[in-house]
CSV table of C-alpha atoms in Angstrom, one decimal:
chain,number,residue,atom,x,y,z
Y,1,MET,CA,-23.4,7.5,-14.3
Y,2,THR,CA,-24.4,8.8,-10.5
Y,3,ASN,CA,-25.9,12.3,-9.2
Y,4,ILE,CA,-24.0,13.8,-6.4
Y,5,ASN,CA,-23.3,17.5,-5.6
Y,6,ASN,CA,-19.6,18.1,-4.7
Y,7,LYS,CA,-20.8,18.5,-0.7
Y,8,ASP,CA,-21.0,13.7,-1.1
Y,9,LEU,CA,-17.7,13.8,-2.3
Y,10,PHE,CA,-16.8,14.0,1.5
Y,11,LEU,CA,-19.2,11.8,3.1
Y,12,LYS,CA,-17.4,7.8,3.9
Y,13,SER,CA,-20.4,6.6,2.0
Y,14,SER,CA,-20.4,8.2,-1.2
Y,15,TYR,CA,-17.2,5.9,-1.7
Y,16,TYR,CA,-19.5,2.5,-0.7
Y,17,TYR,CA,-19.9,-0.5,-2.9
Y,18,ASP,CA,-21.1,-3.8,-2.6
Y,19,LEU,CA,-18.7,-6.7,-2.8
Y,20,PRO,CA,-19.5,-10.3,-3.0
Y,21,GLU,CA,-17.1,-11.9,-0.3
Y,22,GLU,CA,-15.8,-14.3,-3.2
Y,23,LEU,CA,-14.1,-11.3,-4.9
Y,24,ILE,CA,-11.5,-11.1,-2.5
Y,25,ALA,CA,-8.9,-12.5,-3.7
Y,26,GLN,CA,-7.1,-15.0,-0.5
Y,27,THR,CA,-4.6,-16.7,-2.9
Y,28,PRO,CA,-2.6,-15.1,-5.0
Y,29,VAL,CA,-2.3,-16.2,-8.9
Y,30,GLU,CA,0.8,-17.8,-10.7
Y,31,PRO,CA,3.1,-16.1,-12.5
Y,32,ARG,CA,2.6,-13.1,-10.4
Y,33,ASP,CA,1.8,-10.9,-14.1
Y,34,SER,CA,-1.1,-13.4,-15.1
Y,35,SER,CA,-3.1,-11.8,-13.4
Y,36,ARG,CA,-6.1,-9.4,-15.0
Y,37,LEU,CA,-5.4,-5.4,-15.8
Y,38,LEU,CA,-8.4,-2.9,-16.2
Y,39,VAL,CA,-7.5,-0.2,-18.4
Y,40,TYR,CA,-9.1,3.1,-18.0
Y,41,ASN,CA,-8.4,6.2,-20.4
Y,42,ARG,CA,-9.5,9.3,-18.6
Y,43,LYS,CA,-9.1,11.5,-21.3
Y,44,ALA,CA,-11.5,9.2,-24.0
Y,45,LYS,CA,-13.4,7.4,-20.8
Y,46,THR,CA,-12.9,4.0,-22.6
Y,47,ILE,CA,-12.4,0.6,-21.2
Y,48,GLU,CA,-10.1,-2.1,-21.8
Y,49,HIS,CA,-10.0,-5.6,-20.1
Y,50,LYS,CA,-6.3,-7.5,-20.4
Y,51,ILE,CA,-3.8,-9.3,-18.8
Y,52,PHE,CA,-1.1,-7.8,-16.2
Y,53,ARG,CA,1.4,-8.2,-19.1
Y,54,ASP,CA,0.4,-6.5,-21.6
Y,55,ILE,CA,1.2,-3.6,-19.5
Y,56,VAL,CA,4.2,-3.5,-22.0
Y,57,ASP,CA,2.6,-2.2,-25.1
Y,58,TYR,CA,0.9,1.1,-22.9
Y,59,LEU,CA,4.6,2.3,-21.8
Y,60,HIS,CA,6.6,4.0,-24.1
Y,61,GLU,CA,10.4,5.0,-24.8
Y,62,GLY,CA,11.1,7.4,-22.3
Y,63,ASP,CA,8.7,6.8,-19.7
Y,64,VAL,CA,9.5,6.8,-15.9
Y,65,LEU,CA,8.5,3.5,-14.2
Y,66,VAL,CA,8.1,4.4,-9.9
Y,67,ILE,CA,8.7,1.4,-8.1
Y,68,ASN,CA,8.1,1.5,-3.8
Y,69,ASN,CA,11.4,-0.9,-2.8
Y,70,THR,CA,9.9,-1.6,0.8
Y,71,ARG,CA,10.6,-5.1,1.9
Y,72,VAL,CA,7.4,-6.6,4.7
Y,73,LEU,CA,9.5,-6.8,7.7
Y,74,PRO,CA,7.6,-10.3,9.7
Y,75,ALA,CA,5.5,-8.2,11.8
Y,76,ARG,CA,3.4,-10.5,13.7
Y,77,LEU,CA,5.0,-12.3,17.3
Y,78,TYR,CA,3.3,-14.5,19.3
Y,79,GLY,CA,3.9,-14.3,22.8
Y,80,TYR,CA,3.4,-15.0,26.6
Y,81,LYS,CA,2.6,-13.5,28.8
Y,82,GLU,CA,4.0,-14.8,32.8
Y,83,THR,CA,0.6,-16.1,33.5
Y,84,GLY,CA,1.0,-18.1,30.3
Y,85,ALA,CA,-1.6,-16.5,28.9
Y,86,LYS,CA,-1.1,-16.1,24.7
Y,87,ILE,CA,-0.3,-12.1,23.0
Y,88,GLU,CA,-0.3,-11.6,19.9
Y,89,ILE,CA,1.7,-8.9,18.7
Y,90,LEU,CA,2.0,-7.0,15.5
Y,91,LEU,CA,4.2,-4.2,15.2
Y,92,GLN,CA,3.5,-1.2,13.1
Y,93,LYS,CA,6.5,1.9,13.6
Y,94,ARG,CA,10.1,1.7,14.4
Y,95,ILE,CA,10.5,4.7,17.3
Y,96,ASP,CA,14.2,4.2,17.9
Y,97,LEU,CA,16.7,0.3,18.4
Y,98,LYS,CA,14.3,-1.0,20.7
Y,99,THR,CA,11.3,0.5,20.6
Y,100,TRP,CA,8.0,-0.2,18.2
Y,101,GLU,CA,3.6,1.5,18.0
Y,102,ALA,CA,1.9,-1.6,18.0
Y,103,ILE,CA,-1.0,-3.8,18.1
Y,104,ALA,CA,-1.6,-5.9,20.5
Y,105,LYS,CA,-4.5,-8.5,21.4
Y,106,PRO,CA,-5.8,-9.3,23.9
Y,107,PHE,CA,-5.6,-6.4,24.8
Y,108,LYS,CA,-7.6,-6.3,27.7
Y,109,ARG,CA,-5.5,-8.6,29.5
Y,110,LEU,CA,-2.0,-6.2,29.3
Y,111,SER,CA,-1.2,-3.4,31.2
Y,112,VAL,CA,2.2,-1.4,31.5
Y,113,GLY,CA,5.1,-2.9,32.1
Y,114,THR,CA,3.4,-6.2,31.5
Y,115,LYS,CA,6.4,-9.0,30.1
Y,116,VAL,CA,5.5,-11.0,26.8
Y,117,THR,CA,8.1,-13.9,26.1
Y,118,PHE,CA,8.4,-15.0,22.4
Y,119,SER,CA,11.6,-16.8,22.4
Y,120,GLN,CA,14.7,-17.7,24.9
Y,121,ASN,CA,16.3,-14.8,22.7
Y,122,LEU,CA,13.8,-12.4,22.1
Y,123,SER,CA,11.4,-10.5,24.6
Y,124,CYS,CA,9.0,-7.1,25.1
Y,125,VAL,CA,7.4,-4.8,28.2
Y,126,ILE,CA,4.2,-2.7,27.6
Y,127,LEU,CA,5.5,0.9,27.9
Y,128,SER,CA,2.8,3.2,26.7
Y,129,LYS,CA,-1.2,1.8,25.7
Y,130,GLY,CA,-3.4,4.0,23.1
Y,131,GLU,CA,-7.2,3.6,20.8
Y,132,TYR,CA,-7.7,0.7,19.4
Y,133,GLY,CA,-5.2,-1.8,21.0
Y,134,GLY,CA,-2.3,0.7,20.2
Y,135,CYS,CA,0.7,0.1,22.4
Y,136,THR,CA,3.8,1.3,22.9
Y,137,ILE,CA,6.7,-1.8,23.3
Y,138,GLN,CA,9.9,-2.0,24.1
Y,139,PHE,CA,11.7,-5.5,23.2
Y,140,ASP,CA,15.0,-7.2,24.7
Y,141,PHE,CA,17.0,-9.1,22.7
Y,142,ASP,CA,19.7,-10.9,22.8
Y,143,GLY,CA,22.2,-10.4,18.8
Y,144,VAL,CA,20.5,-8.9,16.6
Y,145,PHE,CA,17.1,-7.8,16.4
Y,146,GLU,CA,16.5,-8.8,12.7
Y,147,GLU,CA,17.8,-12.0,13.3
Y,148,ARG,CA,16.2,-12.8,16.3
Y,149,LEU,CA,12.8,-11.0,15.0
Y,150,SER,CA,12.9,-13.5,11.9
Y,151,GLU,CA,13.3,-16.5,13.9
Y,152,VAL,CA,10.1,-15.5,15.4
Y,153,GLY,CA,8.1,-13.3,14.0
Y,154,GLN,CA,5.4,-14.0,11.0
Y,155,VAL,CA,3.9,-12.2,7.3
Y,156,PRO,CA,1.2,-10.0,8.5
Y,157,LEU,CA,-1.1,-10.7,6.1
Y,158,PRO,CA,-4.1,-8.4,5.5
Y,159,PRO,CA,-7.3,-9.0,8.0
Y,160,TYR,CA,-9.3,-10.2,4.8
Y,161,ILE,CA,-6.8,-12.8,4.1
Y,162,HIS,CA,-7.8,-16.4,5.6
Y,163,GLU,CA,-5.8,-18.6,3.3
Y,164,LYS,CA,-2.4,-19.2,4.9
Y,165,LEU,CA,0.7,-18.0,2.1
Y,166,LYS,CA,2.6,-21.8,0.7
Y,167,ASP,CA,5.6,-18.9,0.7
Y,168,LYS,CA,6.4,-15.9,2.4
Y,169,GLU,CA,8.0,-14.2,-0.8
Y,170,ARG,CA,4.6,-14.0,-2.7
Y,171,TYR,CA,4.0,-11.2,0.2
Y,172,GLN,CA,7.0,-8.9,-1.4
Y,173,THR,CA,7.4,-7.3,-4.9
Y,174,VAL,CA,10.3,-9.2,-6.7
Y,175,TYR,CA,12.2,-5.5,-6.7
Y,176,SER,CA,11.7,-4.9,-2.0
Y,177,LYS,CA,14.9,-4.3,-0.9
Y,178,VAL,CA,14.1,-2.2,2.5
Y,179,GLU,CA,12.1,-4.2,5.7
Y,180,GLY,CA,9.8,-2.2,7.5
Y,181,SER,CA,6.6,-2.3,6.2
Y,182,SER,CA,3.8,-3.5,8.0
Y,183,ALA,CA,2.2,-4.5,3.9
Y,184,ALA,CA,2.9,-5.3,1.2
Y,185,PRO,CA,2.3,-2.2,-1.5
Y,186,THR,CA,0.2,-4.8,-3.6
Y,187,ALA,CA,0.6,-3.1,-6.8
Y,188,GLY,CA,4.0,-4.5,-7.4
Y,189,LEU,CA,2.6,-7.9,-6.0
Y,190,HIS,CA,1.7,-8.2,-10.0
Y,191,PHE,CA,5.9,-7.5,-11.7
Y,192,THR,CA,8.4,-10.2,-12.2
Y,193,PRO,CA,12.0,-9.2,-13.3
Y,194,GLU,CA,11.5,-10.7,-16.8
Y,195,LEU,CA,8.6,-8.5,-17.0
Y,196,LEU,CA,10.4,-5.9,-16.0
Y,197,GLN,CA,13.6,-6.7,-18.0
Y,198,GLU,CA,11.2,-6.0,-20.7
Y,199,ILE,CA,10.3,-2.4,-19.7
Y,200,LYS,CA,13.2,-1.8,-19.1
Y,201,ASP,CA,14.4,-3.1,-22.7
Y,202,LYS,CA,11.5,-1.0,-24.0
Y,203,GLY,CA,13.3,2.3,-22.9
Y,204,VAL,CA,11.0,2.5,-19.9
Y,205,GLU,CA,12.8,4.3,-17.0
Y,206,ILE,CA,12.3,2.8,-13.6
Y,207,VAL,CA,12.9,5.2,-10.3
Y,208,GLU,CA,13.2,3.3,-7.1
Y,209,VAL,CA,11.5,5.5,-4.2
Y,210,LEU,CA,10.7,4.4,0.1
Y,211,LEU,CA,7.8,4.3,1.7
Y,212,HIS,CA,7.2,1.9,4.7
Y,213,VAL,CA,3.3,0.9,4.4
Y,214,GLY,CA,2.3,1.4,7.8
Y,215,LEU,CA,-1.1,-0.7,9.4
Y,216,GLY,CA,-3.2,2.5,8.7
Y,217,THR,CA,-3.1,1.1,5.6
Y,218,PHE,CA,-6.2,-1.1,6.3
Y,219,ARG,CA,-8.1,0.7,9.1
Y,220,PRO,CA,-11.4,1.9,8.1
Y,221,VAL,CA,-12.3,5.8,8.4
Y,222,LYS,CA,-14.4,5.8,11.0
Y,223,GLU,CA,-15.9,9.7,10.4
Y,224,ASP,CA,-18.5,10.4,8.8
Y,225,ASN,CA,-17.4,13.8,7.4
Y,226,ILE,CA,-13.7,12.0,5.7
Y,227,LEU,CA,-12.6,15.8,6.2
Y,228,ASN,CA,-12.2,15.1,10.1
Y,229,HIS,CA,-10.6,11.3,9.1
Y,230,ASP,CA,-7.0,11.6,10.9
Y,231,MET,CA,-4.5,10.1,8.4
Y,232,HIS,CA,-2.1,7.4,9.8
Y,233,SER,CA,1.6,9.1,8.8
Y,234,GLU,CA,3.9,6.8,6.5
Y,235,TYR,CA,8.1,7.3,6.7
Y,236,ILE,CA,9.5,8.1,3.3
Y,237,GLU,CA,12.6,8.3,1.6
Y,238,MET,CA,13.3,10.6,-1.5
Y,239,THR,CA,17.3,10.4,-2.8
Y,240,GLU,CA,18.7,13.4,-4.9
Y,241,GLU,CA,20.2,11.2,-7.3
Y,242,ASN,CA,16.5,9.9,-7.3
Y,243,ALA,CA,15.0,13.5,-7.2
Y,244,TYR,CA,17.3,14.9,-9.9
Y,245,LYS,CA,15.2,12.0,-12.6
Y,246,LEU,CA,12.5,12.4,-11.3
Y,247,ASN,CA,12.6,16.5,-11.6
Y,248,LYS,CA,14.4,15.7,-15.3
Y,249,ALA,CA,12.4,13.4,-16.9
Y,250,LYS,CA,9.3,15.8,-15.4
Y,251,SER,CA,11.6,18.9,-17.2
Y,252,ASP,CA,12.1,17.0,-21.0
Y,253,GLY,CA,8.0,15.9,-20.9
Y,254,ARG,CA,8.1,12.7,-20.0
Y,255,ARG,CA,5.3,10.5,-18.5
Y,256,ILE,CA,5.7,9.7,-14.8
Y,257,ILE,CA,3.8,6.4,-13.6
Y,258,ALA,CA,3.4,5.5,-9.8
Y,259,VAL,CA,3.3,1.1,-9.1
Y,260,GLY,CA,0.8,1.3,-6.3
Y,261,THR,CA,-0.8,4.3,-4.1
Y,262,THR,CA,2.7,4.2,-2.3
Y,263,SER,CA,4.4,5.4,-4.8
Y,264,VAL,CA,2.3,8.2,-5.6
Y,265,ARG,CA,1.9,9.6,-2.1
Y,266,VAL,CA,5.7,9.4,-2.5
Y,267,LEU,CA,5.7,11.6,-5.0
Y,268,GLU,CA,2.9,14.1,-4.3
Y,269,SER,CA,4.3,14.2,-1.0
Y,270,CYS,CA,7.5,15.0,-2.2
Y,271,ALA,CA,6.2,18.0,-4.9
Y,272,ASP,CA,6.7,21.1,-4.1
Y,273,GLU,CA,4.1,23.8,-5.4
Y,274,ARG,CA,6.3,24.3,-8.5
Y,275,GLY,CA,5.8,19.7,-9.0
Y,276,VAL,CA,9.4,20.1,-8.1
Y,277,ILE,CA,10.6,16.9,-6.0
Y,278,MET,CA,12.6,17.9,-3.4
Y,279,PRO,CA,14.7,14.6,-1.6
Y,280,GLN,CA,14.0,14.3,1.4
Y,281,LYS,CA,13.1,11.8,4.5
Y,282,ARG,CA,10.4,12.0,6.2
Y,283,GLU,CA,7.1,11.1,8.0
Y,284,THR,CA,4.5,11.6,5.6
Y,285,ASN,CA,-0.2,11.6,6.1
Y,286,ILE,CA,-0.9,13.7,3.1
Y,287,PHE,CA,-4.7,12.7,2.3
Y,288,ILE,CA,-5.5,12.4,-0.5
Y,289,TYR,CA,-9.5,13.3,-2.0
Y,290,PRO,CA,-10.8,14.0,-4.5
Y,291,SER,CA,-10.6,18.0,-4.9
Y,292,TYR,CA,-6.3,16.8,-5.2
Y,293,LYS,CA,-4.8,18.8,-7.6
Y,294,PHE,CA,-2.1,15.7,-8.4
Y,295,LYS,CA,1.8,18.0,-8.9
Y,296,PHE,CA,3.5,15.0,-10.5
Y,297,VAL,CA,1.5,11.5,-11.0
Y,298,ASP,CA,0.1,11.8,-14.6
Y,299,ALA,CA,-0.2,7.8,-15.0
Y,300,LEU,CA,-1.4,5.1,-12.0
Y,301,ILE,CA,-1.1,1.6,-11.7
Y,302,THR,CA,-2.7,-0.3,-8.7
Y,303,ASN,CA,-5.7,-2.3,-7.4
Y,304,PHE,CA,-8.8,-2.8,-6.3
Y,305,HIS,CA,-9.0,-1.1,-2.3
Y,306,LEU,CA,-11.3,-1.4,0.0
Y,307,PRO,CA,-15.0,-0.1,-0.3
Y,308,GLU,CA,-14.6,3.8,2.1
Y,309,SER,CA,-11.0,3.6,2.1
Y,310,THR,CA,-8.5,6.5,1.4
Y,311,LEU,CA,-7.3,4.4,-1.3
Y,312,ILE,CA,-10.5,4.2,-2.9
Y,313,MET,CA,-10.7,8.1,-2.0
Y,314,LEU,CA,-6.9,8.6,-3.7
Y,315,ILE,CA,-8.5,6.8,-7.5
Y,316,SER,CA,-11.4,8.9,-7.0
Y,317,ALA,CA,-9.4,12.4,-7.1
Y,318,PHE,CA,-7.0,10.6,-10.3
Y,319,ALA,CA,-9.4,9.1,-12.4
Y,320,GLY,CA,-12.7,11.5,-11.1
Y,321,TYR,CA,-15.3,10.3,-8.4
Y,322,ASP,CA,-18.1,9.2,-11.3
Y,323,GLU,CA,-15.7,7.6,-12.7
Y,324,THR,CA,-14.3,5.8,-10.1
Y,325,MET,CA,-17.0,4.1,-9.3
Y,326,GLN,CA,-18.5,3.5,-12.5
Y,327,ILE,CA,-15.3,1.6,-13.0
Y,328,TYR,CA,-15.1,-0.6,-9.7
Y,329,LYS,CA,-19.2,-1.7,-10.8
Y,330,GLY,CA,-18.0,-2.9,-13.7
Y,331,ALA,CA,-15.2,-4.6,-12.3
Y,332,VAL,CA,-17.4,-6.9,-10.0
Y,333,GLN,CA,-19.5,-7.5,-12.3
Y,334,GLU,CA,-16.8,-8.8,-14.7
Y,335,HIS,CA,-15.8,-11.1,-11.8
Y,336,TYR,CA,-12.9,-9.6,-11.3
Y,337,ARG,CA,-10.3,-10.3,-7.9
Y,338,PHE,CA,-10.1,-7.6,-5.4
Y,339,PHE,CA,-7.8,-6.2,-2.8
Y,340,SER,CA,-4.0,-7.4,-2.4
Y,341,PHE,CA,-3.7,-10.5,-4.6
Y,342,GLY,CA,-6.5,-9.4,-6.4
Y,343,ASP,CA,-5.8,-8.5,-10.0
Y,344,ALA,CA,-5.4,-4.4,-10.9
Y,345,MET,CA,-5.9,-1.0,-12.9
Y,346,PHE,CA,-4.0,0.6,-15.0
Y,347,ILE,CA,-5.2,4.5,-14.9
Y,348,TYR,CA,-3.8,7.0,-18.0
């Protein structure tokens, strides 16, 4: 165990771990459910090493599996200024029908009013510039925007993945429905339709929620004191029907199992101080780190996250700081595959 003071839990450097570059998964395994699964029992403090499809053995009749049905946009666009200079635009968040928050590269070559053309039917104008390459853009297009975007846009893989993806659907969950994310909710990438059916057949209820993942997920924590970190916001939806299902399950004493940190953020954002889920459609910038008291989530399926990221801080809040850092150290020693296309953990 590490000897760390409570105040050190708020230091970014406390969440650093050594990760050999070769353990960063560059391509997904096939089939999806053949990735490895590290199972951690919080009460017994035991670790087991399994295959992801073994998750069925840890789920019980009556459990509720909460999945995020967002779908990744083809949000990476390559276009040209009127001078012929090549520009990359990465869509982050939709503001209205034509206006988006985006990240542009090379940023210095752009000024307010610059026009970038992507195709004969799609172009944009820079409305404003912000920090870290951030800007607001307004599209001009013929026809249906989503169709124009799908014609020229590419799925934006995370910056640490350097291999080209052969099948674009491999960066989508099999249950993705609502287009709007800049990145995939990667814990869900391990599920196959057959595995989901097997889980349902066991008597597990599956409830869908929505969080559109923004690129802020990959934004590094710049402040040494994590309490000073400006958490990015993301759009969430919780329907009345699903709020009812979740509250009923909780009152029945059934386990709520979140698939991914995105599902955790939806559930904990929608739960009031009594631990009751309220239906809503809004932005959330919830930041979960050690000392946070979970109101609704009982267990979690997740991937292995970047050092010093807000996501490893969330895991530390759920599993315990010392326990999380020990699990990660052990996962490195056991040569687990890390990040978006990597292996998974089940923490209960």
